[in-house]
CSV table of C-alpha atoms and ligand atoms in Angstrom, one decimal:
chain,number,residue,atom,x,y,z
E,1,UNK,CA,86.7,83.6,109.2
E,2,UNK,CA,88.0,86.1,106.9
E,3,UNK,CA,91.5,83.6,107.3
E,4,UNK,CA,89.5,81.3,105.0
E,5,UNK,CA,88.9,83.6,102.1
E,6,UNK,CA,93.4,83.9,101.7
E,7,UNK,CA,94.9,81.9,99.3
E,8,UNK,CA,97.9,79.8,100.1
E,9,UNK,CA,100.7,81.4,98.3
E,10,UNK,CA,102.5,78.6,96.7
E,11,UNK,CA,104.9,80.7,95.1
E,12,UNK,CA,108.4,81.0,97.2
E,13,UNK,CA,107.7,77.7,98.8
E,14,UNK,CA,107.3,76.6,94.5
E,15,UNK,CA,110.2,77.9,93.9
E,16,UNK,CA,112.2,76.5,96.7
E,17,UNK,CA,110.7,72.9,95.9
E,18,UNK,CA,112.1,73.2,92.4
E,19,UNK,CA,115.5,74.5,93.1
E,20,UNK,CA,115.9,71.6,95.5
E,21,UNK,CA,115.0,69.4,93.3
E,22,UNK,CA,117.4,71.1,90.5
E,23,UNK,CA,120.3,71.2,93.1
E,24,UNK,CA,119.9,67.0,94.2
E,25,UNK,CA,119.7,65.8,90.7
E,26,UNK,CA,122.7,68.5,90.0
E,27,UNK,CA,124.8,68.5,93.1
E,28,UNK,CA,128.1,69.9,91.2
E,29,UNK,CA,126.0,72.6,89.9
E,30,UNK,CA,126.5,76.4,90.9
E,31,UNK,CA,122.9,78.2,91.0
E,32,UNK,CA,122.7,82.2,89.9
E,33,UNK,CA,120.1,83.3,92.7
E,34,UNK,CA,118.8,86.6,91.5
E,35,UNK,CA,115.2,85.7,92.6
E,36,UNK,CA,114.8,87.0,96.3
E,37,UNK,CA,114.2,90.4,97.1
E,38,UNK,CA,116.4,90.4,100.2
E,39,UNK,CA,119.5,92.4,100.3
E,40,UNK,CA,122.9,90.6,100.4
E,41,UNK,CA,125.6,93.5,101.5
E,42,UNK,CA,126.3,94.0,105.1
E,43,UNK,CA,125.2,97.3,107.2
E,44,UNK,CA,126.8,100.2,106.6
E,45,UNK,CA,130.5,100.6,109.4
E,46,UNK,CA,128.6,104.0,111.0
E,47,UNK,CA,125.4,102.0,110.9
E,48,UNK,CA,127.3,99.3,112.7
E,49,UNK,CA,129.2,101.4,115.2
E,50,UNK,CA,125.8,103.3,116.5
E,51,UNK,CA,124.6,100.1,117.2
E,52,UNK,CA,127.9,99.2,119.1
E,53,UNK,CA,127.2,102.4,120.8
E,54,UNK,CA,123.7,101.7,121.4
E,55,UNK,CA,124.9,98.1,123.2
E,56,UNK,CA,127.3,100.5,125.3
E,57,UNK,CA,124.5,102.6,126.5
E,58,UNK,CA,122.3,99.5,127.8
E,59,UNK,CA,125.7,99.1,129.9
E,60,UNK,CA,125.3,101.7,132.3
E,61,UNK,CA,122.9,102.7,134.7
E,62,UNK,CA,123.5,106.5,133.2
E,63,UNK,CA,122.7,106.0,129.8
E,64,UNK,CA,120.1,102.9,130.3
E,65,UNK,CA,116.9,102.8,128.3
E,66,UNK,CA,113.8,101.3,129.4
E,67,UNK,CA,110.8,101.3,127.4
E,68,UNK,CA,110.8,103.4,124.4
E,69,UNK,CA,108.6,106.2,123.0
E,70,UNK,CA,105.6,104.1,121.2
E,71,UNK,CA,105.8,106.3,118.0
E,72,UNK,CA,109.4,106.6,117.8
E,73,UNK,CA,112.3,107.9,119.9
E,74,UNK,CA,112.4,112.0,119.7
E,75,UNK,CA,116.2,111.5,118.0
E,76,UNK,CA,115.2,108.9,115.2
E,77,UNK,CA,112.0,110.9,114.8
E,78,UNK,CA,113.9,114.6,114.2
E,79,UNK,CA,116.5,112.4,111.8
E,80,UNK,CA,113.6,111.2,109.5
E,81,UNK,CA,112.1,115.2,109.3
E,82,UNK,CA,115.4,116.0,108.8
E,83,UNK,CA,115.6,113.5,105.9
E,84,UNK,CA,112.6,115.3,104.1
E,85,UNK,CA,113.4,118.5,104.9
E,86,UNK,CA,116.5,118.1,103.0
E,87,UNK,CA,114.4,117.3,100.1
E,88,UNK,CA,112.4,120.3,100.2
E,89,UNK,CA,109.6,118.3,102.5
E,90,UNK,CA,108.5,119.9,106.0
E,91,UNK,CA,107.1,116.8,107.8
E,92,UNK,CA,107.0,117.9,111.4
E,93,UNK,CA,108.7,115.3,114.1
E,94,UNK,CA,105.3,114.0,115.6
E,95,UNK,CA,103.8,113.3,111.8
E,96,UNK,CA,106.6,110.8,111.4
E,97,UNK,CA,106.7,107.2,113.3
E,98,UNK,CA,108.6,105.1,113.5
E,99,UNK,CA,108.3,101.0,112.8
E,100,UNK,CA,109.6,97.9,113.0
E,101,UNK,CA,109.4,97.6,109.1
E,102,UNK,CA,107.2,98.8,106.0
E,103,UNK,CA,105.2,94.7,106.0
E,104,UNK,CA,104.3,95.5,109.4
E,105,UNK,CA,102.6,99.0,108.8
E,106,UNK,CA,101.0,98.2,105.7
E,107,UNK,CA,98.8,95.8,107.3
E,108,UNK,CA,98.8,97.5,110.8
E,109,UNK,CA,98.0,100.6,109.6
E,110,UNK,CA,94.6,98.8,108.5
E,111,UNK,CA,93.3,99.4,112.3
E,112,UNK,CA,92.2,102.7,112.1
E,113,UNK,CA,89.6,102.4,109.1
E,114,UNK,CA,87.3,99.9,110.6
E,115,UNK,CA,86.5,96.4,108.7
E,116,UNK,CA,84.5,96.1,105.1
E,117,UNK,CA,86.0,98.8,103.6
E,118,UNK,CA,86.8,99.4,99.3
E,119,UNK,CA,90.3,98.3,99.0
E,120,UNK,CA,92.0,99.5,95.7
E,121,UNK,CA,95.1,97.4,94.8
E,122,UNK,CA,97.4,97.8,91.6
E,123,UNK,CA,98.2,94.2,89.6
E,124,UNK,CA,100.5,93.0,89.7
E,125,UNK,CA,100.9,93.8,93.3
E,126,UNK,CA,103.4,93.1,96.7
E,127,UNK,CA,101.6,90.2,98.5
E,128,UNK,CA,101.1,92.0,101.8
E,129,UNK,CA,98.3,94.4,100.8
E,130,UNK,CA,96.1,91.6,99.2
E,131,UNK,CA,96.8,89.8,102.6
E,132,UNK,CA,96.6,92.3,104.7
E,133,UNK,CA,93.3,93.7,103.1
E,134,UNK,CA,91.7,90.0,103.3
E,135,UNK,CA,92.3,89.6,106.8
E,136,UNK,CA,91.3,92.9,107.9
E,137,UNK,CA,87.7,91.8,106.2
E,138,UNK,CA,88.1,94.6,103.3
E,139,UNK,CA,86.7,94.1,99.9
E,140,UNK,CA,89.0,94.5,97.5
E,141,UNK,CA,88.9,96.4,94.1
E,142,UNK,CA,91.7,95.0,91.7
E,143,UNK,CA,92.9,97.3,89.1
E,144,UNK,CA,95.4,95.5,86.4
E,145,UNK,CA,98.2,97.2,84.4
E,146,UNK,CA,100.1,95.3,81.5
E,147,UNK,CA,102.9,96.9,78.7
E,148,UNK,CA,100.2,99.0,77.6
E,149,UNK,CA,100.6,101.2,80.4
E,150,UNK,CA,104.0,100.1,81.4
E,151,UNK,CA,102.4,98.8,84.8
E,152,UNK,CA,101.2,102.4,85.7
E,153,UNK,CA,97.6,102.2,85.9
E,154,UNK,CA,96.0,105.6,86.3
E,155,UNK,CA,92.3,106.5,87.7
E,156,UNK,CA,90.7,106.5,84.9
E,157,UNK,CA,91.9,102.5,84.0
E,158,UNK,CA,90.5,101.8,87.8
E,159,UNK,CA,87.0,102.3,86.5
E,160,UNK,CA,85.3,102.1,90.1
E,161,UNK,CA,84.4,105.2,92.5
E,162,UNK,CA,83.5,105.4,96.1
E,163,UNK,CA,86.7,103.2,97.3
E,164,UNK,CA,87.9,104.0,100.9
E,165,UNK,CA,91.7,103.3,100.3
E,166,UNK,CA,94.1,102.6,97.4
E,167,UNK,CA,97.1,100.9,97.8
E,168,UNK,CA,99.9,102.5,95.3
E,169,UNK,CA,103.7,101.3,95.2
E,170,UNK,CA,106.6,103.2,93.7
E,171,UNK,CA,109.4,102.0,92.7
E,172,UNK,CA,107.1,99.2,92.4
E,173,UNK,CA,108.0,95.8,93.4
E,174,UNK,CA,107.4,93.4,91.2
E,175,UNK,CA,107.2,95.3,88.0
E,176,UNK,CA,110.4,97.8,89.2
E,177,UNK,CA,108.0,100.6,87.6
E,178,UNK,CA,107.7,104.1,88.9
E,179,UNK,CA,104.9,106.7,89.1
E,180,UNK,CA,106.1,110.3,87.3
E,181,UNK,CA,104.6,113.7,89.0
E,182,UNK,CA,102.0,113.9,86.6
E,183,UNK,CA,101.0,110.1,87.0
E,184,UNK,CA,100.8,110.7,90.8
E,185,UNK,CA,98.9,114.1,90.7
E,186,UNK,CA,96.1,112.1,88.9
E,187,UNK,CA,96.1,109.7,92.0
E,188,UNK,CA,96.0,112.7,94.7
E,189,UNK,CA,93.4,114.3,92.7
E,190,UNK,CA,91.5,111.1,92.2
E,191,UNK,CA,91.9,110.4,96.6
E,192,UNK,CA,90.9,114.0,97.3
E,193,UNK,CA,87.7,113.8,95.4
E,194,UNK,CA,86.7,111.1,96.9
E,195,UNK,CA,87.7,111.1,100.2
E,196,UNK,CA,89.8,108.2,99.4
E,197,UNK,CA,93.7,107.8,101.2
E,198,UNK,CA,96.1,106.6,99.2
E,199,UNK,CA,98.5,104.3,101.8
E,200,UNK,CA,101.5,105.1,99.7
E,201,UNK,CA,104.7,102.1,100.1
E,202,UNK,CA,107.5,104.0,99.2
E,203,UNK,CA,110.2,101.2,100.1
E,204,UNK,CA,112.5,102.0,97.0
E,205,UNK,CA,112.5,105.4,96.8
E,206,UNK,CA,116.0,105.3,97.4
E,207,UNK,CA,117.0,103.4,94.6
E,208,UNK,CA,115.3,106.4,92.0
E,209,UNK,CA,118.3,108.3,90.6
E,210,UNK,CA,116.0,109.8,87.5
E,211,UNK,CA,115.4,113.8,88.7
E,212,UNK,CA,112.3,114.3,87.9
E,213,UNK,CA,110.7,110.7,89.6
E,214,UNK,CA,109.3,111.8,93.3
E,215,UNK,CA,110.8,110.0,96.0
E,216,UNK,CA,107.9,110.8,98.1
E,217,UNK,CA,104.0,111.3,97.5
E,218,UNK,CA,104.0,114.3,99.5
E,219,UNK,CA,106.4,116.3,96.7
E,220,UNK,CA,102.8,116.1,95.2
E,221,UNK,CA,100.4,119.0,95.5
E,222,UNK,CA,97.4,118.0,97.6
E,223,UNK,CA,99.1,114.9,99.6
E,224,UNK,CA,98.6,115.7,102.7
E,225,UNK,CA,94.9,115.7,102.9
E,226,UNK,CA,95.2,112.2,101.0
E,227,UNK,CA,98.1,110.2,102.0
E,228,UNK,CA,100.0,108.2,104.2
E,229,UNK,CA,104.0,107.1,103.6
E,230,UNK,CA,105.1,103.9,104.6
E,231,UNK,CA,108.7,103.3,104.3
E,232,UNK,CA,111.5,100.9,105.3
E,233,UNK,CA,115.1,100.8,106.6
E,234,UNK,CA,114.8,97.2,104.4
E,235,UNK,CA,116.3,97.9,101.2
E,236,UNK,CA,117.6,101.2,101.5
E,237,UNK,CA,120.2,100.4,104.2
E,238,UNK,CA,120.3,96.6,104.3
E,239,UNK,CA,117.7,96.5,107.6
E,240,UNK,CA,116.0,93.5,106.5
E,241,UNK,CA,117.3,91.4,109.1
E,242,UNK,CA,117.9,94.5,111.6
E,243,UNK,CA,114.4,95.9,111.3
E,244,UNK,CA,112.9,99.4,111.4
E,245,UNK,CA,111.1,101.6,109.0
E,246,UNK,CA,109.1,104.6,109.0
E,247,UNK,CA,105.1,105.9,108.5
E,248,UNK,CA,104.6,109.8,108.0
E,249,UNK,CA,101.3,110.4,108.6
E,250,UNK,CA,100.0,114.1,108.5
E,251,UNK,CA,98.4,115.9,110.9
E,252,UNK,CA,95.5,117.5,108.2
E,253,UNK,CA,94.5,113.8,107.6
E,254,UNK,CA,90.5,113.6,108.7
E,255,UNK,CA,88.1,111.7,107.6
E,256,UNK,CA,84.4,111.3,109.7
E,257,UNK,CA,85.7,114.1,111.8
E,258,UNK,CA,88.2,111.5,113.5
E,259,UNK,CA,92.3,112.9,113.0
E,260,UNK,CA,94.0,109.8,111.6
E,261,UNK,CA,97.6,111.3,112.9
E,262,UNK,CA,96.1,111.4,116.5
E,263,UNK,CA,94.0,107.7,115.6
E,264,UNK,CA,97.4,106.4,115.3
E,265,UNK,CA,99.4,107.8,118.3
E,266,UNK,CA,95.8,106.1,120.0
E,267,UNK,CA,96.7,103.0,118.2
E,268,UNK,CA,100.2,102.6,118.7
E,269,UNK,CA,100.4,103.7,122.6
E,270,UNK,CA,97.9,100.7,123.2
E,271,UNK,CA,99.6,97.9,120.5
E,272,UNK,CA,103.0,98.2,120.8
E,273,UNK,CA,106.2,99.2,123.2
E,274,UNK,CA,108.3,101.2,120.8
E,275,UNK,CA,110.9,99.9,118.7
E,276,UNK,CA,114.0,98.5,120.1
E,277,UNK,CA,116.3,101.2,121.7
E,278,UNK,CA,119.6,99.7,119.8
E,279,UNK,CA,118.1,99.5,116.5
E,280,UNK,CA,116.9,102.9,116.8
E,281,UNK,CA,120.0,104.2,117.3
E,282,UNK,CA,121.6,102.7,114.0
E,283,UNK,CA,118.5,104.1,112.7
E,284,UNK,CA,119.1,107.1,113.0
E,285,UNK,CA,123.2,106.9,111.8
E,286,UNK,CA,121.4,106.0,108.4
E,287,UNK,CA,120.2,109.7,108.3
E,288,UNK,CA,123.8,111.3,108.9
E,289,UNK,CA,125.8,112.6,105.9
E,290,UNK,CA,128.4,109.9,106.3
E,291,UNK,CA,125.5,106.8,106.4
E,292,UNK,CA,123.7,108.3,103.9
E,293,UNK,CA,127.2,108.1,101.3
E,294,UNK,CA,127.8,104.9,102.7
E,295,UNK,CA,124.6,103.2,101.8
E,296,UNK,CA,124.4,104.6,98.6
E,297,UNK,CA,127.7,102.9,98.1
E,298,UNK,CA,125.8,99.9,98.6
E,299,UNK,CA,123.1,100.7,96.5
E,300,UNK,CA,125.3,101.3,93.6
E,301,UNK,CA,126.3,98.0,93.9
E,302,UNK,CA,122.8,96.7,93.1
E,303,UNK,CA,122.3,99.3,90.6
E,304,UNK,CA,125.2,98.0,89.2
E,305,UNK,CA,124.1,95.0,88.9
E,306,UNK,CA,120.6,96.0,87.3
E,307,UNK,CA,123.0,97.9,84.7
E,308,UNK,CA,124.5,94.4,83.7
E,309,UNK,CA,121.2,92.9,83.4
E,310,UNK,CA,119.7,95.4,81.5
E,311,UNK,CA,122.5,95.9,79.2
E,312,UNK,CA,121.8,92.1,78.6
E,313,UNK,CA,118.0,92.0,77.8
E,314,UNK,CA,118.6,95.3,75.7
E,315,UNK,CA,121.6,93.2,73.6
E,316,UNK,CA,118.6,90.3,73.9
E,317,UNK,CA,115.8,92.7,72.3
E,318,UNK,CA,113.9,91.8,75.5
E,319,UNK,CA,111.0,94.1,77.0
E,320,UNK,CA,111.2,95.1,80.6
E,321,UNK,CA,110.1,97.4,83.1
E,322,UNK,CA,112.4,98.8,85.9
E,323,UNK,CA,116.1,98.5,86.9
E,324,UNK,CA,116.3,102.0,86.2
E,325,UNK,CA,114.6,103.7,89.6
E,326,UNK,CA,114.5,99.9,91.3
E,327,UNK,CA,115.9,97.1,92.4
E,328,UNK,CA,113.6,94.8,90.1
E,329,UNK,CA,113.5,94.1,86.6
E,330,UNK,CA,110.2,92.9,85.0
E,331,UNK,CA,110.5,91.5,81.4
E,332,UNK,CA,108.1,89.8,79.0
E,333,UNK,CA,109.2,86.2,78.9
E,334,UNK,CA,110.6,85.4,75.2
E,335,UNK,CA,108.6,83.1,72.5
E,336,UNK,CA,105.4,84.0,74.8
E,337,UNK,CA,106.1,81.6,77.5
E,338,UNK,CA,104.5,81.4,80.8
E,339,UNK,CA,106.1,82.5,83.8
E,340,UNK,CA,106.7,79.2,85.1
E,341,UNK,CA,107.8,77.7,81.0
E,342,UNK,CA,110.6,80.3,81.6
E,343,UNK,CA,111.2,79.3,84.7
E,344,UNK,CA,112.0,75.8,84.2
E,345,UNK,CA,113.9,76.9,81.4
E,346,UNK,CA,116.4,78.5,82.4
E,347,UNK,CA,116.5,77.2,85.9
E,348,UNK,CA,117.5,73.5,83.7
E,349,UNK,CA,119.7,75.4,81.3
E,350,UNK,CA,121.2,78.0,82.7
E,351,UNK,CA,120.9,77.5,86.6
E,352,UNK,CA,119.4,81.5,86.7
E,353,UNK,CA,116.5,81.5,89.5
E,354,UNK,CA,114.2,84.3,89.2
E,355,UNK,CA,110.7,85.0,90.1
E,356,UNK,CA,107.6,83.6,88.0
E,357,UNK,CA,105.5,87.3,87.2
E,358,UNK,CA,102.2,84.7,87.9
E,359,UNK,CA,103.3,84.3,91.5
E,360,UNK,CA,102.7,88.2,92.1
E,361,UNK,CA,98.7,87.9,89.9
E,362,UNK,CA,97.4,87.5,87.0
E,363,UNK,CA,98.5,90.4,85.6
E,364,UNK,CA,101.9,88.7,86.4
E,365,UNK,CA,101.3,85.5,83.5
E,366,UNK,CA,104.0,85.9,80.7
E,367,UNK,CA,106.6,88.3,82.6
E,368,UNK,CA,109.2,87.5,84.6
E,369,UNK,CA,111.1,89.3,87.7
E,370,UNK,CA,114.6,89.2,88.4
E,371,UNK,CA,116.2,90.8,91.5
E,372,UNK,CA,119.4,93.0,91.0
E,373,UNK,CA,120.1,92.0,95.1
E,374,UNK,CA,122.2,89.4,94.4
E,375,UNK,CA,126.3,88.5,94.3
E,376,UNK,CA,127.5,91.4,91.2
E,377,UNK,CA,129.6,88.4,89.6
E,378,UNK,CA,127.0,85.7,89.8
E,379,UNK,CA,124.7,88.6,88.2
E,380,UNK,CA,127.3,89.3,85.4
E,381,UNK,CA,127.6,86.0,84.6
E,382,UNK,CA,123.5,85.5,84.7
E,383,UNK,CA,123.4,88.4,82.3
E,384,UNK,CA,125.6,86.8,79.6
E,385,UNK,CA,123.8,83.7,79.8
E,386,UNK,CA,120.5,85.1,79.7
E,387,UNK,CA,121.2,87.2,76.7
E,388,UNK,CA,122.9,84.0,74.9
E,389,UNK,CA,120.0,81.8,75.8
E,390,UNK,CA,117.3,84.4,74.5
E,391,UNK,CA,119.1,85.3,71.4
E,392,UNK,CA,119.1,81.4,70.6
E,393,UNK,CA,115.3,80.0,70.8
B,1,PLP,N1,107.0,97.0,100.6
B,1,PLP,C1,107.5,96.4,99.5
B,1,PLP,C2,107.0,96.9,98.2
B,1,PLP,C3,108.4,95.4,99.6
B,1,PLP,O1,108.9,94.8,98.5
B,1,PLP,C4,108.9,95.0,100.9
B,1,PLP,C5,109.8,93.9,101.0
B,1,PLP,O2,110.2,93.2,100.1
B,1,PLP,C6,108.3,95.6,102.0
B,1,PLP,C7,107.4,96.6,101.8
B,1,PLP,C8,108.7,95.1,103.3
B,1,PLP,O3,109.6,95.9,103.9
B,1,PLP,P1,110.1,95.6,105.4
B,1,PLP,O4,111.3,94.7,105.3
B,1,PLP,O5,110.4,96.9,106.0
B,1,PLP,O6,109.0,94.9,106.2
C-alpha cells in the first residue's frame, strides 16, 4: 500500500503535453530544448572500441563470459579504486560495486535498512529519493533551502534529530549547487552523532572544476563511519543509454552490530546477476588516461554551454545557482513569476524549454532550471534570447 501514498509526477509528462501542443499550432517553428537532463554527445572512441572488444570476446569460446561477479567484475572494480586513489582516496576494490546506474542504487540500496525508517531529504530534491523512500515505507523528513542559503541547507536548518538516513546531492541536480568542505563536515559530523548514514549521490562530481569543492564525501574527515557514494557512468561519460555506475560502500560501516559492506554483498549475490560483461568493459576504458581526456572533452562542451548561459543571465541581472561545478542552472524567474508563468512565456515567445523549479518541490515555486546538455548552438542562441527577453519585461 505504500504505492498509494506517491504522487503522480505530472511534471515531464506537463511539459511534453505543452511542447506538443506548442509544436502543432507552430509546425515551422524550431524549439531550443535545454530542459532534459540527458546527455546529447556520443561515447567517447576508446569507450566505444572496449566495447567492440568486449563484443569480440563473447566471440570465442576462449575469452567467453558467463555470468558476471554480482558486485562488479575484479577489472572494473580495481579501475574505480584506482580512480580515487588518484585523488588521494584509498577505497579498497571489494568497498567499491558496481551498478547498473546511480537511480537504481539509490532506491536499491534502501534494502538493507529495513522499512519505517527517518528519511532526511534536501528541497528541492532529484525525484528518485522521495520515490524511493515512499515505497520502501520510510517516513520522510523534508528539509527546504531557498537563495538564503543558496540551496545548501546545513544541520542546523534540518531542525529534527534521531533520523536514520539523509539523502545529500552534490553538484546538486535541480538547483546545480554544491556542498564546500566545511558545509560537508557539518553533515559528517551531524551523521556521526547520530548514528545517521548519509547515502551521498555524487553523479556530477565530474563536472566540479572549482579546487577546493570535494568531488567525493569521503575527502571528508569522518566519512567512512557515515557514508555511502553512489555514482553514475550517466553524465560523466554519456552512459545514460549504455548503463553502469558505481556504489562505494566502506567496510567500517556498522550500525546494530550488522556490517553494511557485507549486508550488501548479501544483498546483491541474491538480487541481481552482475552487470552486463560488454558494458563493463567500456566501463572500465572510462577510467584509463586516454577516456578520462576524452570525456572531459565532452564535458567541456556542456560546460561550455553553461558558460554561454550564464554569461547571459549575468548580462540579464538574473540570480542563479550552478553552471559553475554542474550541469544545471537554477535561476529565480524574473518579475516574480511562477515556474510554470515563465514557462509558458518563453516557451510562446522564445521557443526555450526548460524545467519548471515547482516540478522538483515546493522549494522549487518561482525558480527555474535549464540544462547545459543540450545542442552548443541551439544553447547560444537560447542564451541571447533569454537575456533580450528578460532585459525587456
Ligand atoms: N542522481 C541524480 C542527481 C541524477 O540527476 C540522475 C539522473 O539524472 C541520477 C542520479 C541517475 O543516474 P543514472 O542514469 O546512473 O541512473
Amino acid at each position: 500500500m505504500n504505492y498509494a501514498n506517491l504522487k503522480d509526477s505530472y511534471l515531464f509528462y506537463g511539459i511534453a503535453q505543452k511542447t506538443k501542443a506548442y509544436q502543432k499550432a507552430n509546425p515551422d517553428k524550431h524549439l531550443y530544448r535545454m530542459g532534459i537532463g540527458d546527455v546529447s554527445l556520443p561515447l567517447a572512441p576508446t569507450v566505444i572500441e572496449a566495447l567492440h572488444r568486449g563484443v569480440d570476446d563473447q566471440a570465442n569460446k576462449a575469452t567467453f563470459n558467463g555470468y558476471m561477479p554480482e558486485c562488479g567484475a575484479d577489472f572494473l572494480r580495481e579501475a574505480i579504486a584506482g580512480y580515487y586513489k588518484k585523488r588521494g582516496i584509498d577505497i579498497a576494490v571489494d568497498e567499491a560495486f558496481v551498478s547498473s546506474g546511480a537511480s537504481d542504487e539509490l532506491g536499491d540500496i534502501l534494502d538493507i535498512f529495513g522499512h519505517g525508517k527517518k528519511v532526511m531529504i534536501m528541497e528541492p530534491a532529484y525525484p528518485a529519493y522521495l520515490d524511493a523512500s515512499i515505497i520502501a515505507g520510510n517516513e520522510i523528513i523534508h528539509v527546504e533551502s531557498g537563495k538564503e542559503n543558496g540551496f545548501l541547507p546545513l544541520p542546523e536548518d534540518a531542525g529534527a534529530a534521531d533520523v536514520d538516513l539523509i539523502y545529500l546531492c552534490s553538484p546538486n541536480n535541480p538547483t546545480g549547487a554544491v556542498f564546500g568542505k566545511d558545509k560537508l563536515k557539518k553533515w559528517v559530523d551531524y551523521a556521526n552523532r547520530q548514528s545517521a548514514i548519509i547515502l551521498f549521490d555524487a553523479a556530477y562530481e565530474a563536472f566540479i572544476e572549482e579546487e577546493d569543492v570535494p568531488h567525493s564525501i569521503f575527502e571528508i574527515e569522518g566519512a567512512r563511519t557515515c557514508a555511502i557514494e553512489i555514482c553514475s557512468l550517466s553524465k560523466t561519460a554519456g552512459f545514460t543509454g549504455t548503463r553502469c555506475g558505481y556504489t562505494i560502500i566502506p567496510k567500517e560501516l556498522e550500525r546494530n552490530g550488522m556490517n553494511l559492506n557485507a549486508m550488501w554483498v548479501r544483498n546483491r549475490t541474491s538480487k541481481t546477476n552482475g552487470v552486463s560483461y560488454i558494458i563493463q568493459r567500456g566501463a572500465a576504458a572510462v577510467f584509463t588516461e586516454e577516456g578520462q581526456k576524452q570525456i572531459k572533452e565532452n564535458i567541456q562542451v556542456y560546460k561550455q554551454n553553461g558558460k554561454n548561459l550564464m554569461a547571459a543571465l549575468d548580462r540579464a541581472g538574473v540570480w542563479y545557482t550552478g553552471g559553475k561545478n554542474a550541469p544545471y542552472i537554477w535561476m529565480k524567474c524574473p518579475k516574480e513569476m511562477g515556474s510554470w508563468e515563465f514557462f509558458d512565456l518563453i516557451l510562446n515567445e522564445i521557443q526555450v524549454i526548460g524545467t519548471p523549479g515547482e516540478g522538483f518541490g515546493k522549494c522549487g515555486e518561482g525558480y527555474f532550471r535549464f540544462s547545459t546538455f543540450g545542442d552548443p548552438q541551439d544553447t547560444l542562441k537560447a542564451a541571447e534570447m533569454l537575456e533580450k527577453l528578460i532585459k525587456e519585461l
